[in-house]
């Protein structure tokens, strides 16, 4: 279980890793493990995006993240439905963590980091290069494979594999 921790930005170095995590992949998990080593506390924050229809609900995504990070004492799972910088201020966090897989990620990430900086210049974005093993991996790719009952055990943690099986348990139509 993730532990509550009192304190302020003056006492702790708190980072937020925001995302959709629909669902969390081994690529995300690699970033979580590495980022958790660099900060006193890492908050993995699931965006509650009302304009998208996700496969997993926010509660399901949080439960999967909690399961796969249960051995990481300084990692907390949360969700937000707000501007990221406002959420960060509410959590006394100053650093955003984002993973970059390839140059194609870079443009979007630069735009987001620049926007967040424009909104609050005290907030810093730190990019971590995704482990090359997972440079092709995305939640969308995982869902595409799982939808057709393909193997995802090398792409997601076991709890997520089970969750995907549950979502796609009815046979796919041949159409
Ligand atoms: O995993 P994703 O979908 O690439 O994550 C995108 C996310 C959640 C980091 C981004 O959409 C976000 O921060 N949304 C919150 C709204 C916001 O603050 N937007 C302004 C920055 S672009």
PDB file of C-alpha atoms and ligand atoms in Angstrom:
ATOM      1  CA  UNK A   1       0.000   0.000   0.000  1.00  0.00           C
ATOM      2  CA  UNK A   2       1.220   3.518  -0.654  1.00  0.00           C
ATOM      3  CA  UNK A   3       2.031   5.458   2.424  1.00  0.00           C
ATOM      4  CA  UNK A   4       0.835   8.948   3.223  1.00  0.00           C
ATOM      5  CA  UNK A   5       3.695  11.341   3.898  1.00  0.00           C
ATOM      6  CA  UNK A   6       3.345  14.755   5.393  1.00  0.00           C
ATOM      7  CA  UNK A   7       5.793  17.480   4.484  1.00  0.00           C
ATOM      8  CA  UNK A   8       6.389  20.277   2.067  1.00  0.00           C
ATOM      9  CA  UNK A   9       8.588  20.930  -0.919  1.00  0.00           C
ATOM     10  CA  UNK A  10      11.205  22.265   1.458  1.00  0.00           C
ATOM     11  CA  UNK A  11      11.537  18.933   3.216  1.00  0.00           C
ATOM     12  CA  UNK A  12      11.055  16.449   0.410  1.00  0.00           C
ATOM     13  CA  UNK A  13      11.880  16.262  -3.248  1.00  0.00           C
ATOM     14  CA  UNK A  14       8.561  15.264  -4.722  1.00  0.00           C
ATOM     15  CA  UNK A  15       8.079  14.401  -8.391  1.00  0.00           C
ATOM     16  CA  UNK A  16       4.892  13.650 -10.299  1.00  0.00           C
ATOM     17  CA  UNK A  17       4.751  11.160 -13.169  1.00  0.00           C
ATOM     18  CA  UNK A  18       1.470  12.012 -14.922  1.00  0.00           C
ATOM     19  CA  UNK A  19      -0.210  10.048 -17.682  1.00  0.00           C
ATOM     20  CA  UNK A  20      -3.174   8.065 -18.922  1.00  0.00           C
ATOM     21  CA  UNK A  21      -1.718   4.666 -17.946  1.00  0.00           C
ATOM     22  CA  UNK A  22      -4.487   2.843 -19.849  1.00  0.00           C
ATOM     23  CA  UNK A  23      -2.971   0.438 -18.860  1.00  0.00           C
ATOM     24  CA  UNK A  24       0.477   0.694 -17.258  1.00  0.00           C
ATOM     25  CA  UNK A  25       3.134  -1.084 -19.361  1.00  0.00           C
ATOM     26  CA  UNK A  26       6.632  -2.370 -18.585  1.00  0.00           C
ATOM     27  CA  UNK A  27       7.909   0.823 -20.229  1.00  0.00           C
ATOM     28  CA  UNK A  28       6.027   2.950 -17.681  1.00  0.00           C
ATOM     29  CA  UNK A  29       7.155   0.667 -14.868  1.00  0.00           C
ATOM     30  CA  UNK A  30      10.794   1.074 -15.885  1.00  0.00           C
ATOM     31  CA  UNK A  31      10.411   4.873 -15.701  1.00  0.00           C
ATOM     32  CA  UNK A  32       8.651   4.596 -12.305  1.00  0.00           C
ATOM     33  CA  UNK A  33      11.441   2.431 -10.881  1.00  0.00           C
ATOM     34  CA  UNK A  34      14.173   4.755 -12.109  1.00  0.00           C
ATOM     35  CA  UNK A  35      12.408   7.990 -11.131  1.00  0.00           C
ATOM     36  CA  UNK A  36      11.608   6.665  -7.651  1.00  0.00           C
ATOM     37  CA  UNK A  37      15.369   6.328  -7.055  1.00  0.00           C
ATOM     38  CA  UNK A  38      15.948   9.991  -7.882  1.00  0.00           C
ATOM     39  CA  UNK A  39      13.294  11.558  -5.630  1.00  0.00           C
ATOM     40  CA  UNK A  40      12.129  11.230  -2.026  1.00  0.00           C
ATOM     41  CA  UNK A  41       8.607  10.665  -3.228  1.00  0.00           C
ATOM     42  CA  UNK A  42       7.165   9.856  -6.639  1.00  0.00           C
ATOM     43  CA  UNK A  43       3.463  10.412  -7.240  1.00  0.00           C
ATOM     44  CA  UNK A  44       2.152   8.507 -10.248  1.00  0.00           C
ATOM     45  CA  UNK A  45      -0.895  10.553 -11.249  1.00  0.00           C
ATOM     46  CA  UNK A  46      -3.577   9.189 -13.569  1.00  0.00           C
ATOM     47  CA  UNK A  47      -5.375  11.826 -15.608  1.00  0.00           C
ATOM     48  CA  UNK A  48      -9.136  11.529 -15.196  1.00  0.00           C
ATOM     49  CA  UNK A  49      -9.927  12.665 -18.716  1.00  0.00           C
ATOM     50  CA  UNK A  50     -13.654  13.016 -19.286  1.00  0.00           C
ATOM     51  CA  UNK A  51     -13.228  13.539 -23.046  1.00  0.00           C
ATOM     52  CA  UNK A  52     -11.662  10.104 -23.677  1.00  0.00           C
ATOM     53  CA  UNK A  53     -13.229   6.667 -23.317  1.00  0.00           C
ATOM     54  CA  UNK A  54     -10.512   4.543 -21.723  1.00  0.00           C
ATOM     55  CA  UNK A  55     -10.434   0.748 -21.596  1.00  0.00           C
ATOM     56  CA  UNK A  56      -9.790   0.776 -17.847  1.00  0.00           C
ATOM     57  CA  UNK A  57     -11.601   3.133 -15.475  1.00  0.00           C
ATOM     58  CA  UNK A  58      -9.523   5.522 -13.383  1.00  0.00           C
ATOM     59  CA  UNK A  59     -10.086   3.293 -10.348  1.00  0.00           C
ATOM     60  CA  UNK A  60      -8.960   0.207 -12.287  1.00  0.00           C
ATOM     61  CA  UNK A  61      -5.868   1.987 -13.595  1.00  0.00           C
ATOM     62  CA  UNK A  62      -5.000   3.161 -10.084  1.00  0.00           C
ATOM     63  CA  UNK A  63      -5.487  -0.352  -8.693  1.00  0.00           C
ATOM     64  CA  UNK A  64      -3.183  -1.836 -11.344  1.00  0.00           C
ATOM     65  CA  UNK A  65      -0.554   0.832 -10.681  1.00  0.00           C
ATOM     66  CA  UNK A  66      -0.832   0.235  -6.925  1.00  0.00           C
ATOM     67  CA  UNK A  67      -0.386  -3.505  -7.471  1.00  0.00           C
ATOM     68  CA  UNK A  68       2.712  -3.178  -9.662  1.00  0.00           C
ATOM     69  CA  UNK A  69       4.369  -0.609  -7.360  1.00  0.00           C
ATOM     70  CA  UNK A  70       3.460  -2.227  -4.040  1.00  0.00           C
ATOM     71  CA  UNK A  71       7.120  -3.007  -3.264  1.00  0.00           C
ATOM     72  CA  UNK A  72       8.185   0.612  -3.866  1.00  0.00           C
ATOM     73  CA  UNK A  73       7.830   2.437  -0.546  1.00  0.00           C
ATOM     74  CA  UNK A  74       8.181   5.992  -1.877  1.00  0.00           C
ATOM     75  CA  UNK A  75       5.713   5.622  -4.756  1.00  0.00           C
ATOM     76  CA  UNK A  76       2.156   6.858  -4.350  1.00  0.00           C
ATOM     77  CA  UNK A  77      -0.712   6.425  -6.802  1.00  0.00           C
ATOM     78  CA  UNK A  78      -3.214   9.220  -7.295  1.00  0.00           C
ATOM     79  CA  UNK A  79      -5.490  10.716  -9.957  1.00  0.00           C
ATOM     80  CA  UNK A  80      -6.289  14.247 -10.983  1.00  0.00           C
ATOM     81  CA  UNK A  81      -8.840  16.109 -13.059  1.00  0.00           C
ATOM     82  CA  UNK A  82      -7.258  19.535 -13.383  1.00  0.00           C
ATOM     83  CA  UNK A  83      -4.434  21.397 -15.008  1.00  0.00           C
ATOM     84  CA  UNK A  84      -1.322  19.418 -14.186  1.00  0.00           C
ATOM     85  CA  UNK A  85       0.521  22.423 -12.750  1.00  0.00           C
ATOM     86  CA  UNK A  86      -2.388  23.179 -10.409  1.00  0.00           C
ATOM     87  CA  UNK A  87      -2.477  19.566  -9.259  1.00  0.00           C
ATOM     88  CA  UNK A  88       1.289  19.727  -8.709  1.00  0.00           C
ATOM     89  CA  UNK A  89       0.973  22.786  -6.508  1.00  0.00           C
ATOM     90  CA  UNK A  90      -1.711  21.031  -4.448  1.00  0.00           C
ATOM     91  CA  UNK A  91       0.774  18.185  -3.879  1.00  0.00           C
ATOM     92  CA  UNK A  92       3.772  20.462  -3.165  1.00  0.00           C
ATOM     93  CA  UNK A  93       5.577  18.947  -6.147  1.00  0.00           C
ATOM     94  CA  UNK A  94       7.864  20.839  -8.519  1.00  0.00           C
ATOM     95  CA  UNK A  95       9.116  18.199 -10.925  1.00  0.00           C
ATOM     96  CA  UNK A  96       7.190  16.482 -13.723  1.00  0.00           C
ATOM     97  CA  UNK A  97       8.635  13.189 -14.988  1.00  0.00           C
ATOM     98  CA  UNK A  98       8.009  12.140 -18.578  1.00  0.00           C
ATOM     99  CA  UNK A  99       9.464   9.255 -20.539  1.00  0.00           C
ATOM    100  CA  UNK A 100      10.700   9.757 -24.085  1.00  0.00           C
ATOM    101  CA  UNK A 101      10.793   6.759 -26.395  1.00  0.00           C
ATOM    102  CA  UNK A 102      11.889   8.349 -29.643  1.00  0.00           C
ATOM    103  CA  UNK A 103      12.173  11.600 -31.562  1.00  0.00           C
ATOM    104  CA  UNK A 104       8.490  11.311 -32.437  1.00  0.00           C
ATOM    105  CA  UNK A 105       7.639  11.733 -28.737  1.00  0.00           C
ATOM    106  CA  UNK A 106       9.888  14.729 -28.462  1.00  0.00           C
ATOM    107  CA  UNK A 107       7.765  17.324 -30.263  1.00  0.00           C
ATOM    108  CA  UNK A 108       4.640  16.631 -28.214  1.00  0.00           C
ATOM    109  CA  UNK A 109       6.641  16.461 -24.999  1.00  0.00           C
ATOM    110  CA  UNK A 110       8.425  19.726 -25.758  1.00  0.00           C
ATOM    111  CA  UNK A 111       5.068  21.393 -26.402  1.00  0.00           C
ATOM    112  CA  UNK A 112       3.665  20.089 -23.097  1.00  0.00           C
ATOM    113  CA  UNK A 113       6.765  21.010 -21.106  1.00  0.00           C
ATOM    114  CA  UNK A 114       6.792  24.504 -22.620  1.00  0.00           C
ATOM    115  CA  UNK A 115       3.079  24.962 -21.896  1.00  0.00           C
ATOM    116  CA  UNK A 116       3.511  23.854 -18.304  1.00  0.00           C
ATOM    117  CA  UNK A 117       6.475  26.168 -17.921  1.00  0.00           C
ATOM    118  CA  UNK A 118       4.401  29.030 -19.314  1.00  0.00           C
ATOM    119  CA  UNK A 119       1.654  28.240 -16.781  1.00  0.00           C
ATOM    120  CA  UNK A 120       4.046  27.954 -13.839  1.00  0.00           C
ATOM    121  CA  UNK A 121       7.718  28.654 -14.321  1.00  0.00           C
ATOM    122  CA  UNK A 122       8.673  27.126 -10.976  1.00  0.00           C
ATOM    123  CA  UNK A 123       7.756  23.696 -12.312  1.00  0.00           C
ATOM    124  CA  UNK A 124      10.452  21.723 -14.093  1.00  0.00           C
ATOM    125  CA  UNK A 125       9.974  18.830 -16.510  1.00  0.00           C
ATOM    126  CA  UNK A 126      12.563  16.072 -16.320  1.00  0.00           C
ATOM    127  CA  UNK A 127      12.727  13.678 -19.269  1.00  0.00           C
ATOM    128  CA  UNK A 128      13.940  10.148 -18.889  1.00  0.00           C
ATOM    129  CA  UNK A 129      14.842   8.110 -21.934  1.00  0.00           C
ATOM    130  CA  UNK A 130      12.779   4.939 -22.069  1.00  0.00           C
ATOM    131  CA  UNK A 131      14.754   1.724 -21.834  1.00  0.00           C
ATOM    132  CA  UNK A 132      15.492   0.832 -25.510  1.00  0.00           C
ATOM    133  CA  UNK A 133      13.902  -2.559 -24.812  1.00  0.00           C
ATOM    134  CA  UNK A 134      10.560  -0.750 -24.610  1.00  0.00           C
ATOM    135  CA  UNK A 135      11.088   2.000 -27.192  1.00  0.00           C
ATOM    136  CA  UNK A 136       8.279   0.659 -29.421  1.00  0.00           C
ATOM    137  CA  UNK A 137       5.879  -0.033 -26.572  1.00  0.00           C
ATOM    138  CA  UNK A 138       2.688   1.899 -25.844  1.00  0.00           C
ATOM    139  CA  UNK A 139      -0.588   1.251 -24.039  1.00  0.00           C
ATOM    140  CA  UNK A 140      -2.358   1.413 -27.423  1.00  0.00           C
ATOM    141  CA  UNK A 141      -0.109  -1.288 -28.932  1.00  0.00           C
ATOM    142  CA  UNK A 142      -0.701  -3.488 -25.893  1.00  0.00           C
ATOM    143  CA  UNK A 143      -4.484  -3.079 -26.188  1.00  0.00           C
ATOM    144  CA  UNK A 144      -4.349  -3.852 -29.905  1.00  0.00           C
ATOM    145  CA  UNK A 145      -2.471  -7.116 -29.290  1.00  0.00           C
ATOM    146  CA  UNK A 146      -4.665  -8.107 -26.321  1.00  0.00           C
ATOM    147  CA  UNK A 147      -7.846  -7.395 -28.287  1.00  0.00           C
ATOM    148  CA  UNK A 148      -6.860 -10.134 -30.733  1.00  0.00           C
ATOM    149  CA  UNK A 149      -5.791 -12.452 -27.918  1.00  0.00           C
ATOM    150  CA  UNK A 150      -2.091 -12.046 -28.737  1.00  0.00           C
ATOM    151  CA  UNK A 151       0.726 -12.488 -26.183  1.00  0.00           C
ATOM    152  CA  UNK A 152       1.370  -9.454 -23.956  1.00  0.00           C
ATOM    153  CA  UNK A 153       3.380 -11.082 -21.145  1.00  0.00           C
ATOM    154  CA  UNK A 154       6.624  -9.439 -22.313  1.00  0.00           C
ATOM    155  CA  UNK A 155       4.961  -6.028 -22.487  1.00  0.00           C
ATOM    156  CA  UNK A 156       2.987  -5.612 -19.259  1.00  0.00           C
ATOM    157  CA  UNK A 157       3.176  -6.823 -15.646  1.00  0.00           C
ATOM    158  CA  UNK A 158       1.179 -10.016 -14.850  1.00  0.00           C
ATOM    159  CA  UNK A 159      -1.634  -8.091 -13.083  1.00  0.00           C
ATOM    160  CA  UNK A 160      -2.180  -6.022 -16.233  1.00  0.00           C
ATOM    161  CA  UNK A 161      -2.103  -9.124 -18.427  1.00  0.00           C
ATOM    162  CA  UNK A 162      -4.875 -10.594 -16.241  1.00  0.00           C
ATOM    163  CA  UNK A 163      -6.811  -7.313 -16.377  1.00  0.00           C
ATOM    164  CA  UNK A 164      -6.599  -7.265 -20.186  1.00  0.00           C
ATOM    165  CA  UNK A 165      -7.804 -10.874 -20.372  1.00  0.00           C
ATOM    166  CA  UNK A 166     -10.806  -9.863 -18.282  1.00  0.00           C
ATOM    167  CA  UNK A 167     -11.609  -6.940 -20.595  1.00  0.00           C
ATOM    168  CA  UNK A 168     -11.319  -8.948 -23.796  1.00  0.00           C
ATOM    169  CA  UNK A 169     -12.658 -12.272 -22.596  1.00  0.00           C
ATOM    170  CA  UNK A 170     -15.520 -12.458 -25.116  1.00  0.00           C
ATOM    171  CA  UNK A 171     -14.472 -13.873 -28.505  1.00  0.00           C
ATOM    172  CA  UNK A 172     -13.755 -11.229 -31.150  1.00  0.00           C
ATOM    173  CA  UNK A 173     -16.038 -11.048 -34.116  1.00  0.00           C
ATOM    174  CA  UNK A 174     -14.577 -12.189 -37.436  1.00  0.00           C
ATOM    175  CA  UNK A 175     -15.864  -9.029 -39.160  1.00  0.00           C
TER     176      UNK A 175
HETATM  177  O1  LIG B   1      -0.025   9.444 -20.997  1.00  0.00           O
HETATM  178  P1  LIG B   1      -0.408  10.698 -21.727  1.00  0.00           P
HETATM  179  O2  LIG B   1      -1.836  10.585 -22.231  1.00  0.00           O
HETATM  180  O3  LIG B   1       0.567  11.056 -22.819  1.00  0.00           O
HETATM  181  O4  LIG B   1      -0.366  11.895 -20.638  1.00  0.00           O
HETATM  182  C1  LIG B   1      -0.714  13.225 -20.985  1.00  0.00           C
HETATM  183  C2  LIG B   1      -0.848  14.106 -19.722  1.00  0.00           C
HETATM  184  C3  LIG B   1      -1.810  13.486 -18.727  1.00  0.00           C
HETATM  185  C4  LIG B   1       0.495  14.266 -19.064  1.00  0.00           C
HETATM  186  C5  LIG B   1      -1.357  15.517 -20.190  1.00  0.00           C
HETATM  187  O5  LIG B   1      -2.461  15.345 -21.037  1.00  0.00           O
HETATM  188  C6  LIG B   1      -1.756  16.431 -19.037  1.00  0.00           C
HETATM  189  O6  LIG B   1      -0.943  16.832 -18.249  1.00  0.00           O
HETATM  190  N1  LIG B   1      -3.067  16.749 -18.934  1.00  0.00           N
HETATM  191  C7  LIG B   1      -3.622  17.586 -17.872  1.00  0.00           C
HETATM  192  C8  LIG B   1      -4.172  18.899 -18.423  1.00  0.00           C
HETATM  193  C9  LIG B   1      -3.053  19.935 -18.566  1.00  0.00           C
HETATM  194  O7  LIG B   1      -2.465  20.351 -17.604  1.00  0.00           O
HETATM  195  N2  LIG B   1      -2.785  20.363 -19.815  1.00  0.00           N
HETATM  196  C10 LIG B   1      -1.770  21.392 -20.077  1.00  0.00           C
HETATM  197  C11 LIG B   1      -0.420  20.777 -20.404  1.00  0.00           C
HETATM  198  S1  LIG B   1      -0.402  20.218 -22.080  1.00  0.00           S
END
